[in-house]
Coordinates of C-alpha atoms in Angstrom, one line a residue:
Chain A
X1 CA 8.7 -31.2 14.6
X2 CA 5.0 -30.1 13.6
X3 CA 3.1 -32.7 12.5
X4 CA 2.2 -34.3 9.7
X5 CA -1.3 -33.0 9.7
X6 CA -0.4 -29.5 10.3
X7 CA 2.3 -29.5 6.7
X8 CA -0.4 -31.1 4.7
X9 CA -3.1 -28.1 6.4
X10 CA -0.4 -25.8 5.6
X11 CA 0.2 -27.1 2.0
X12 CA -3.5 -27.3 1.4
X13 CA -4.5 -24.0 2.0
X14 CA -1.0 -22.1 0.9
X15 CA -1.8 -23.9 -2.6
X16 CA -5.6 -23.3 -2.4
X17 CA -4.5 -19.4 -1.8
X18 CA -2.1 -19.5 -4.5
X19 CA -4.0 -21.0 -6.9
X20 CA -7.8 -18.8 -6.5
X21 CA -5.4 -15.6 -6.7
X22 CA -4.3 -16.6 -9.8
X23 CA -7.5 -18.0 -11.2
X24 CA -9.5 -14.3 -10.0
X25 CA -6.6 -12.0 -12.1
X26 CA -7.2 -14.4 -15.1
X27 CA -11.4 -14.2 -14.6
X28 CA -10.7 -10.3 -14.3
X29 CA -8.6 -10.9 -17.4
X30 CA -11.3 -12.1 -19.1
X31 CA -14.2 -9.7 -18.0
X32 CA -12.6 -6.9 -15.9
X33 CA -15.0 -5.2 -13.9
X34 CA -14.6 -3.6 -10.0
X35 CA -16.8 -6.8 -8.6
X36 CA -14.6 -9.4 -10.8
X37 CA -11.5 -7.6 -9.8
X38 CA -9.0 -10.0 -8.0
X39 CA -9.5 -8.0 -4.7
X40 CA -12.6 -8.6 -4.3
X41 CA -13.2 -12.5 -6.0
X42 CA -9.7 -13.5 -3.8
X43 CA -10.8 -13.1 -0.4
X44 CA -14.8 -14.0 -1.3
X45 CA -14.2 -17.7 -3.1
X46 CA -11.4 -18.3 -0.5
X47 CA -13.8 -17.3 2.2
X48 CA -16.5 -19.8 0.6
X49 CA -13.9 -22.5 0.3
X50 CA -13.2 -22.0 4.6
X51 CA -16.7 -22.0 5.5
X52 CA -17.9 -25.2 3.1
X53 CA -14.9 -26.9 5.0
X54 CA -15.9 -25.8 8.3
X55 CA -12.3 -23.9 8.7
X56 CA -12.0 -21.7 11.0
X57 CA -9.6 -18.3 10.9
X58 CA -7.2 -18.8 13.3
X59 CA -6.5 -22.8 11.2
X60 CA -6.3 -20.4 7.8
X61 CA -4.4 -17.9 8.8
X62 CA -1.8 -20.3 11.0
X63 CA -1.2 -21.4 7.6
X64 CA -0.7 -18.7 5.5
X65 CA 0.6 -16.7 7.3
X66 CA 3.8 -17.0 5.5
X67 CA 3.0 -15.4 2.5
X68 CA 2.1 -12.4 4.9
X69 CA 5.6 -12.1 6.0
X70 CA 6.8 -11.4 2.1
X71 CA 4.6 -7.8 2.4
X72 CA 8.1 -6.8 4.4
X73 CA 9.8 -7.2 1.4
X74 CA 7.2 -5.7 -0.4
X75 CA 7.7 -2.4 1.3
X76 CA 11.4 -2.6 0.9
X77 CA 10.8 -2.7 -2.8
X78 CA 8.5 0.7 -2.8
X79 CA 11.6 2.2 -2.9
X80 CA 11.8 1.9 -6.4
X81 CA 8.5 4.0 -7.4
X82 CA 9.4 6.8 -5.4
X83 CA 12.8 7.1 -7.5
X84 CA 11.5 6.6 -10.4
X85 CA 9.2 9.6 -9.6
X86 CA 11.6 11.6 -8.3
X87 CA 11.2 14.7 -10.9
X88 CA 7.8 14.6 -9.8
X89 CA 8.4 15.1 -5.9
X90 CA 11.0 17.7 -6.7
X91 CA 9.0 19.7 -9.0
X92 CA 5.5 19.5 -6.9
X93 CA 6.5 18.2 -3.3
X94 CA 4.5 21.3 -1.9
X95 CA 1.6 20.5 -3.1
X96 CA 2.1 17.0 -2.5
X97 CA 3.0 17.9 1.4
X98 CA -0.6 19.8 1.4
X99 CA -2.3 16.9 -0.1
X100 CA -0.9 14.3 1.8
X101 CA -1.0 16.0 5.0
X102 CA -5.0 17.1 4.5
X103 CA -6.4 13.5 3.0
X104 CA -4.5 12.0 5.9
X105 CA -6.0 14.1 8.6
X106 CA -9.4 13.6 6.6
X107 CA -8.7 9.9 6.5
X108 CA -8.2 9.8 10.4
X109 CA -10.9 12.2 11.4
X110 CA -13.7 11.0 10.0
X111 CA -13.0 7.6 10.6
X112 CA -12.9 8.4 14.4
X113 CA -15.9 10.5 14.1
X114 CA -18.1 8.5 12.1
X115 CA -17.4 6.0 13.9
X116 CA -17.6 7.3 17.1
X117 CA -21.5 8.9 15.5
X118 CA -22.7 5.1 14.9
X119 CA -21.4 3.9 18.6
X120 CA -18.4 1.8 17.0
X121 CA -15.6 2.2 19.8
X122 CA -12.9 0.0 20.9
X123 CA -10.7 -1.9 19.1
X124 CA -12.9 -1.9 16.0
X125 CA -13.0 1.7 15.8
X126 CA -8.8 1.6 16.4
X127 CA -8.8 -0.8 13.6
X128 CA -10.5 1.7 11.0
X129 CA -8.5 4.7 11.3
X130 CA -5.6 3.7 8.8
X131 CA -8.1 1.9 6.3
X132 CA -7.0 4.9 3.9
X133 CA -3.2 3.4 3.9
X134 CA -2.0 0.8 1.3
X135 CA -2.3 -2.7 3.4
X136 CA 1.3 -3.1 4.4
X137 CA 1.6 0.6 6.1
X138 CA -2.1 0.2 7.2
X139 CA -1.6 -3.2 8.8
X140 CA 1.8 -1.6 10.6
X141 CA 0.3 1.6 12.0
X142 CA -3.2 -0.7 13.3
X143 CA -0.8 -2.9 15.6
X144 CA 0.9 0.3 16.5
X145 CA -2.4 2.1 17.9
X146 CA -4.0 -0.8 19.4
X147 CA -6.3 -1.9 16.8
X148 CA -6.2 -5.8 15.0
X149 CA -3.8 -5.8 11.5
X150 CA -6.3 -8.5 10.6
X151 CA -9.6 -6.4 10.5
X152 CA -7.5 -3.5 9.6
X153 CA -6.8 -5.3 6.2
X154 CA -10.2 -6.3 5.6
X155 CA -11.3 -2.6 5.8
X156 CA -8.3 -1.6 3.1
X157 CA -9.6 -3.6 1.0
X158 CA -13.2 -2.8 1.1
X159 CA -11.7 1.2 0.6
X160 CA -10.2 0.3 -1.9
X161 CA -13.3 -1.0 -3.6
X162 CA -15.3 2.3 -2.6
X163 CA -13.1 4.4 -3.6
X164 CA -12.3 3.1 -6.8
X165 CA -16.5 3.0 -7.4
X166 CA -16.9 6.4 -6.0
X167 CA -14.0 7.4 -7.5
X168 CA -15.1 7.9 -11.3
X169 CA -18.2 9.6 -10.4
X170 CA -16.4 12.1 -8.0
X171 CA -14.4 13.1 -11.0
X172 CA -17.7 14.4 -12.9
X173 CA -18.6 16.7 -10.2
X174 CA -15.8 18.0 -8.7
X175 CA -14.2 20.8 -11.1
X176 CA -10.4 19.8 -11.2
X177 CA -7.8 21.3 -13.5
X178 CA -4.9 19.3 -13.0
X179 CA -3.9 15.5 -13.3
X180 CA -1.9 16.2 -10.1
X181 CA -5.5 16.1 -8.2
X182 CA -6.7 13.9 -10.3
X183 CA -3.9 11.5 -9.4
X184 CA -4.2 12.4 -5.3
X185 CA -7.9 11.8 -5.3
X186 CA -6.8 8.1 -6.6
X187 CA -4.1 7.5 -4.5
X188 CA -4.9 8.8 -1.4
X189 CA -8.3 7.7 -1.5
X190 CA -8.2 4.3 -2.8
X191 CA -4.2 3.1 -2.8
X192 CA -4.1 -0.5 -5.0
X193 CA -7.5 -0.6 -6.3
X194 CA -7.1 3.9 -6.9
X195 CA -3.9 3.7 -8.8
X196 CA -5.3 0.9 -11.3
X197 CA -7.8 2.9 -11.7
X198 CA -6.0 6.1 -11.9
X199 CA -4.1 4.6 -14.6
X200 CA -7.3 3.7 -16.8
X201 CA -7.7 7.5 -16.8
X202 CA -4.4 8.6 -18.1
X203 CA -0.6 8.0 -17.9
X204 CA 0.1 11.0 -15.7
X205 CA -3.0 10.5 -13.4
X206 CA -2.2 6.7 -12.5
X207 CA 2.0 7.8 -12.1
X208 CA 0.9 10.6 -9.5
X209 CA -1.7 8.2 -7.8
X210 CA 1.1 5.9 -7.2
X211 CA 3.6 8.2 -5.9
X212 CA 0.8 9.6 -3.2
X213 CA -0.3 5.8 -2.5
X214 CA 3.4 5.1 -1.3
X215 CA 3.5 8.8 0.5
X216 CA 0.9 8.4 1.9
X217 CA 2.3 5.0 3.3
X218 CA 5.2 6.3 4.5
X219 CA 4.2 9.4 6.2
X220 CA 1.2 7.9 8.3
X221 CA 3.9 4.8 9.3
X222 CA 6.2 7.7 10.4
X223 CA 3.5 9.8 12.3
X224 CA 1.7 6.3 13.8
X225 CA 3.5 6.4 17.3
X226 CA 2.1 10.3 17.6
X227 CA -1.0 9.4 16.8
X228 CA -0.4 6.3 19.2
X229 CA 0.4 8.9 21.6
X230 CA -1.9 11.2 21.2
X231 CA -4.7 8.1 21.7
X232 CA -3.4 6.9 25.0
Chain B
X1 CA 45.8 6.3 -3.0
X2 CA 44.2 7.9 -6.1
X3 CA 41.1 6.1 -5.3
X4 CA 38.2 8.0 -4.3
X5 CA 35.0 7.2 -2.7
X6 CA 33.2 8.1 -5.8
X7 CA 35.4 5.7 -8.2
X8 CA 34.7 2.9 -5.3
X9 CA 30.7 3.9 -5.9
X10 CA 30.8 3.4 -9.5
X11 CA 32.8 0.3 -9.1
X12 CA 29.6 -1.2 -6.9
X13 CA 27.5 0.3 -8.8
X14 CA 29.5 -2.0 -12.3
X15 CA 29.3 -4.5 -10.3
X16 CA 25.9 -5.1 -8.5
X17 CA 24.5 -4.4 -11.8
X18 CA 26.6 -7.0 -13.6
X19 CA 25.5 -9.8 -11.0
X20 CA 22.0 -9.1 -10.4
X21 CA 20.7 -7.7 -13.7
X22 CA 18.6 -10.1 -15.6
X23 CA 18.5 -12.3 -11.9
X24 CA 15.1 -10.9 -11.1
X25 CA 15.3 -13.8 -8.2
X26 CA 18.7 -12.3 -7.0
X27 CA 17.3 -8.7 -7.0
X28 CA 14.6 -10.3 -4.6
X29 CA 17.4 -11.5 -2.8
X30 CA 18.9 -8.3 -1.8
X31 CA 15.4 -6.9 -1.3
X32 CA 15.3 -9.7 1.6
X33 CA 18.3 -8.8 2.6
X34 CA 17.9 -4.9 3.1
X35 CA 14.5 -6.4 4.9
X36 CA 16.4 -8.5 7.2
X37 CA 18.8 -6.1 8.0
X38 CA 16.1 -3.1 8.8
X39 CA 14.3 -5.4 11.3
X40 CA 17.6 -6.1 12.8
X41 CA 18.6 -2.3 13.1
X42 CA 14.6 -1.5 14.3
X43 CA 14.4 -4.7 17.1
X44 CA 18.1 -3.4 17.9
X45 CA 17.9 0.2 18.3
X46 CA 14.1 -0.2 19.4
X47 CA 13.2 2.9 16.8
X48 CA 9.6 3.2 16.5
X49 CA 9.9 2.3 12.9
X50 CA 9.4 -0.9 11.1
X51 CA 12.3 -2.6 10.0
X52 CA 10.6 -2.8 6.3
X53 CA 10.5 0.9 6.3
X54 CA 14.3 1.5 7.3
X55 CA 15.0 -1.1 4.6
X56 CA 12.9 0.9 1.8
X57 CA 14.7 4.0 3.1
X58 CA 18.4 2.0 2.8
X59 CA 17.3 1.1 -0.6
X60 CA 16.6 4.6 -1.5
X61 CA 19.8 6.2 -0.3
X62 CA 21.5 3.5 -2.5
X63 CA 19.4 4.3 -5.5
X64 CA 20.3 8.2 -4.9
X65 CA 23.9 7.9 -4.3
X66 CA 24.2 6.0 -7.3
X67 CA 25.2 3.0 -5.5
X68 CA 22.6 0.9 -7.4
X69 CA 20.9 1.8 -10.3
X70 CA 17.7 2.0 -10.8
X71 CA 18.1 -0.7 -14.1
X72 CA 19.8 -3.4 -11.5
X73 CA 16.2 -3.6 -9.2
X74 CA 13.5 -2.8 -11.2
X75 CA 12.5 -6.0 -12.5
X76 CA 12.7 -7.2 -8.9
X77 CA 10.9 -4.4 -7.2
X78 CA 8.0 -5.2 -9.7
X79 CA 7.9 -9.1 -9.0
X80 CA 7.0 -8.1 -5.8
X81 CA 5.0 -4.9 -6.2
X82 CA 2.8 -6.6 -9.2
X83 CA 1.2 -9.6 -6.7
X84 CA 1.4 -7.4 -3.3
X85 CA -2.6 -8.7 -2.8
X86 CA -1.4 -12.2 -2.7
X87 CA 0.6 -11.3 0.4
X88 CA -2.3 -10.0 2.6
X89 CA -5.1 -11.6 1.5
X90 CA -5.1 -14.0 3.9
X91 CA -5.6 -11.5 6.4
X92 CA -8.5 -10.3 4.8
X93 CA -10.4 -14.1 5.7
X94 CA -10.5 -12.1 9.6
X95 CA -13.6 -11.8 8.8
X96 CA -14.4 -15.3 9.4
X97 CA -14.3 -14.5 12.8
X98 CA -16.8 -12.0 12.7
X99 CA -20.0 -13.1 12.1
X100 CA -21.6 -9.8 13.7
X101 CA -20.6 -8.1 10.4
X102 CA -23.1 -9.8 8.7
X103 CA -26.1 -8.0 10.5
X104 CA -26.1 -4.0 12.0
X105 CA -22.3 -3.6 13.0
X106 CA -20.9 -4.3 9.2
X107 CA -23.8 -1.7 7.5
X108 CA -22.6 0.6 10.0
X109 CA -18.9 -0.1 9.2
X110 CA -19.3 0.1 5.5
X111 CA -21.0 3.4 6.3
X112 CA -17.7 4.9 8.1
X113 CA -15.6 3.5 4.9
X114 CA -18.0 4.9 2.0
X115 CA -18.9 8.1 3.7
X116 CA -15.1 8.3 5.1
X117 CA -13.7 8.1 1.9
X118 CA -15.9 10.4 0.2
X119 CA -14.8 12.9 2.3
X120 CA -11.0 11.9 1.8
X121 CA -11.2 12.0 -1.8
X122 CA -12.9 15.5 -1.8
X123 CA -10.5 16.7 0.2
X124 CA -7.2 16.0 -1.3
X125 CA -8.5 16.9 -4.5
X126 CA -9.7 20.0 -3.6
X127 CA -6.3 20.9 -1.8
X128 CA -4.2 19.5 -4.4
X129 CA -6.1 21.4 -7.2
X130 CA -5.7 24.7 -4.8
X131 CA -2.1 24.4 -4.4
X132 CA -1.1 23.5 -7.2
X133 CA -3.0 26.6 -8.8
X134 CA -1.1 28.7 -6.2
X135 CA 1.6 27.3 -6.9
X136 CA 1.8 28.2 -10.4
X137 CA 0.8 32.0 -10.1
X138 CA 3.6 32.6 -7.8
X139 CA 5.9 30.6 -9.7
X140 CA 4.4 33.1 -12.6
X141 CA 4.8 36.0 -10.7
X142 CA 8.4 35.0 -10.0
X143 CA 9.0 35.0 -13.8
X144 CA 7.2 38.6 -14.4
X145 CA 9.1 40.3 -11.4

C-alpha cells in the first residue's frame, strides 16, 4: 500500500499539472504570442512552483508520471491524421520520402556535430540527436540510443520554440514555390509548435506540416535501432 | 455460406460505428486497447518497435480496410491529439536536475538546437521545393510524350 503521504504528493502535483496546463492555453487564449504559448508557460510556472517548494525532480516526476504513460495512446491515435491525409501521401510521397529522409539526416548530423564542435559528448550529446522528432517518437528513439527520454523532451520542446521563431523569418529568405515546402520546413523542423504555426500561414501549409510531423515520427522510430547500431 | 469476408467487414464496420460514435470516451477506449495489445505483441515477439507504434500501425490497417471508419475515431483521436503537451510535460521539469544548464553547458546546448534547426529547416525546404518541381516537369513531360 503506498502511503498516505505519497497519494496526497501524487494528487498534489497531478492536480497542480493539470490545472497550470489549462490555465497557460487560456493566458495564450487571451494574448497568444510564441513566449505565452502553453509550451513554453507549462513547464516554466510548474518549474517555479517545484523550486519555491523545494521539490525535487525525481518527487515530481514519481508523480506524474502517469499522465506520461497516456502519450502511448497518443501515438496510437496518429493513425488518424495520416488517413485523413492519405491523398496527399499518394499524390506526393516522393517528395515527401526526399524530404523526410534529408531533414532527418540534417536533424541527426548536425546535432552530433555541433555538438561534438562545443565538446558536449555522452549521454547529453545521445540525448539531442532526436530533438527534431515530435516528443512521443523523440522520447522512444532517446531510450533506444542511450540517451535520457527526460532531457530528450526538454530539448523538443525548446525546438519547437526555435523553430517556430526562426521559422517565419526563414520563409522571407528562402525562395519557395510550393506549400508542400512550406509545410515540410514546419513540420520537420518544429513538429507541435511548427504545425500551429504552419496552420497560421494557410490551410494547406499547416495540413502538410502535420502529415511530415507524424512521418517524420514514424520513420526515425523505425530507423532508431540502426542508428543504435550504427552508435555502438 | 453466401457470406463473404467483405459483407463480414461492413457488418464491423455497422457496428463499431453504431457503438462508439458520439462515445468519444469509448473511442479512447479502443485506442487503449490497440495500445495494450501493441506492447503485448512488441514485449512478446521482442520487435524492436514500440508497442505504441504497432498499435498506430493496427489502427491504420483498420481504417484502410474499411474495418473502421474514419467517422467512428475521429473525435477520439483528437481528444487525445489536441492536449498531447499535457502528457510530456512533466518530463520537461528534468531540468530541475540540471542546474549546469543554467551557466556555459545550456548556451552551448541552445546553440546545437537554434543553429541545428536552422540547418534542418533549410534543408527540407530546399529538397521539398526541388522535388517537387521535378516532379512536376516529368509528370509534364509524361503528358506531352
Amino acid at each position: 500500500m503506498p502511503s498516505l503521504e505519497t497519494i496526497l504528493i501524487t494528487v498534489f502535483w497531478s492536480a497542480a499539472t493539470i490545472a497550470i496546463y489549462l490555465l497557460s492555453k487560456r493566458t495564450y487564449r487571451r494574448w497568444p504570442a510564441i513566449w505565452s504559448s502553453p509550451l513554453v508557460l507549462t513547464p516554466v510556472l510548474l518549474a517555479a512552483l517545484a523550486l519555491s517548494l523545494h521539490t525535487t525532480y525525481s518527487e515530481y516526476i514519481g508523480a506524474t508520471r502517469w499522465l506520461m504513460a497516456i502519450l502511448g495512446p497518443v501515438t496510437v491515435a496518429f493513425a488518424i491524421p495520416i488517413y485523413e491525409q492519405r491523398a496527399m501521401i499518394m499524390r506526393y510521397w516522393p517528395v515527401l520520402a526526399f524530404g523526410i529522409v534529408v531533414g532527418s539526416g540534417t536533424a541527426i548530423l548536425t546535432a552530433w556535430a555541433l555538438a561534438s564542435l562545443l565538446s558536449i559528448d555522452g549521454t547529453l550529446r545521445l540525448s539531442l540527436l532526436p530533438r527534431s522528432v515530435s516528443s512521443p517518437f523523440a522520447m522512444a528513439i532517446s531510450e533506444k540510443v542511450g540517451g535520457v527520454p527526460d532531457l530528450t523532451a526538454l530539448f523538443v520542446v525548446i525546438t519547437g520554440v526555435a523553430g517556430a521563431a526562426l521559422g517565419e523569418k526563414l520563409l522571407r529568405i528562402l525562395p519557395l514555390k510550393s506549400s508542400l515546402a512550406r509545410g515540410a520546413l514546419f513540420g520537420m523542423g518544429a513538429h507541435g509548435a511548427g504545425v500551429a504555426k504552419a496552420n497560421q500561414i494557410g490551410a494547406e501549409e499547416g495540413s502538410v506540416a502535420g502529415l511530415v510531423m507524424v512521418l517524420v515520427g514514424l520513420v526515425n522510430v523505425l530507423a532508431a535501432p540502426i542508428l543504435a547500431y550504427i552508435l555502438r | 455460406m453466401n457470406r463473404t469476408p467483405s459483407v463480414t467487414k461492413r457488418k464491423t464496420a455497422i457496428f463499431l460505428h453504431k457503438s462508439l460514435h458520439g462515445n468519444r470516451f469509448a473511442q479512447v477506449a479502443l485506442i487503449v486497447l490497440l495500445w495494450l495489445a501493441g506492447e503485448a505483441v512488441s514485449r512478446g515477439t521482442g520487435l524492436p518497435i514500440p508497442g505504441s507504434v504497432l498499435g498506430l500501425f493496427a489502427l491504420l490497417y483498420l481504417l484502410i480496410t474499411g474495418t473502421i471508419r474514419l467517422s467512428t475515431m475521429r473525435r477520439g483521436a483528437n481528444v487525445l491529439l489536441a492536449d498531447m503537451l499535457l502528457f510530456f510535460v512533466p518530463a520537461v521539469l528534468a531540468v530541475l536536475d540540471h542546474s549546469e544548464f543554467l551557466g556555459l553547458v545550456g548556451l552551448k546546448v541552445l546553440a546545437v538546437i537554434f543553429a541545428g534547426t536552422l540547418m534542418v529547416m533549410c534543408m527540407t525546404a530546399l529538397a521539398v521545393d526541388v522535388g517537387y518541381r521535378l516532379m512536376l516537369r516529368m509528370e509534364s513531360r509524361h503528358a506531352v510524350s
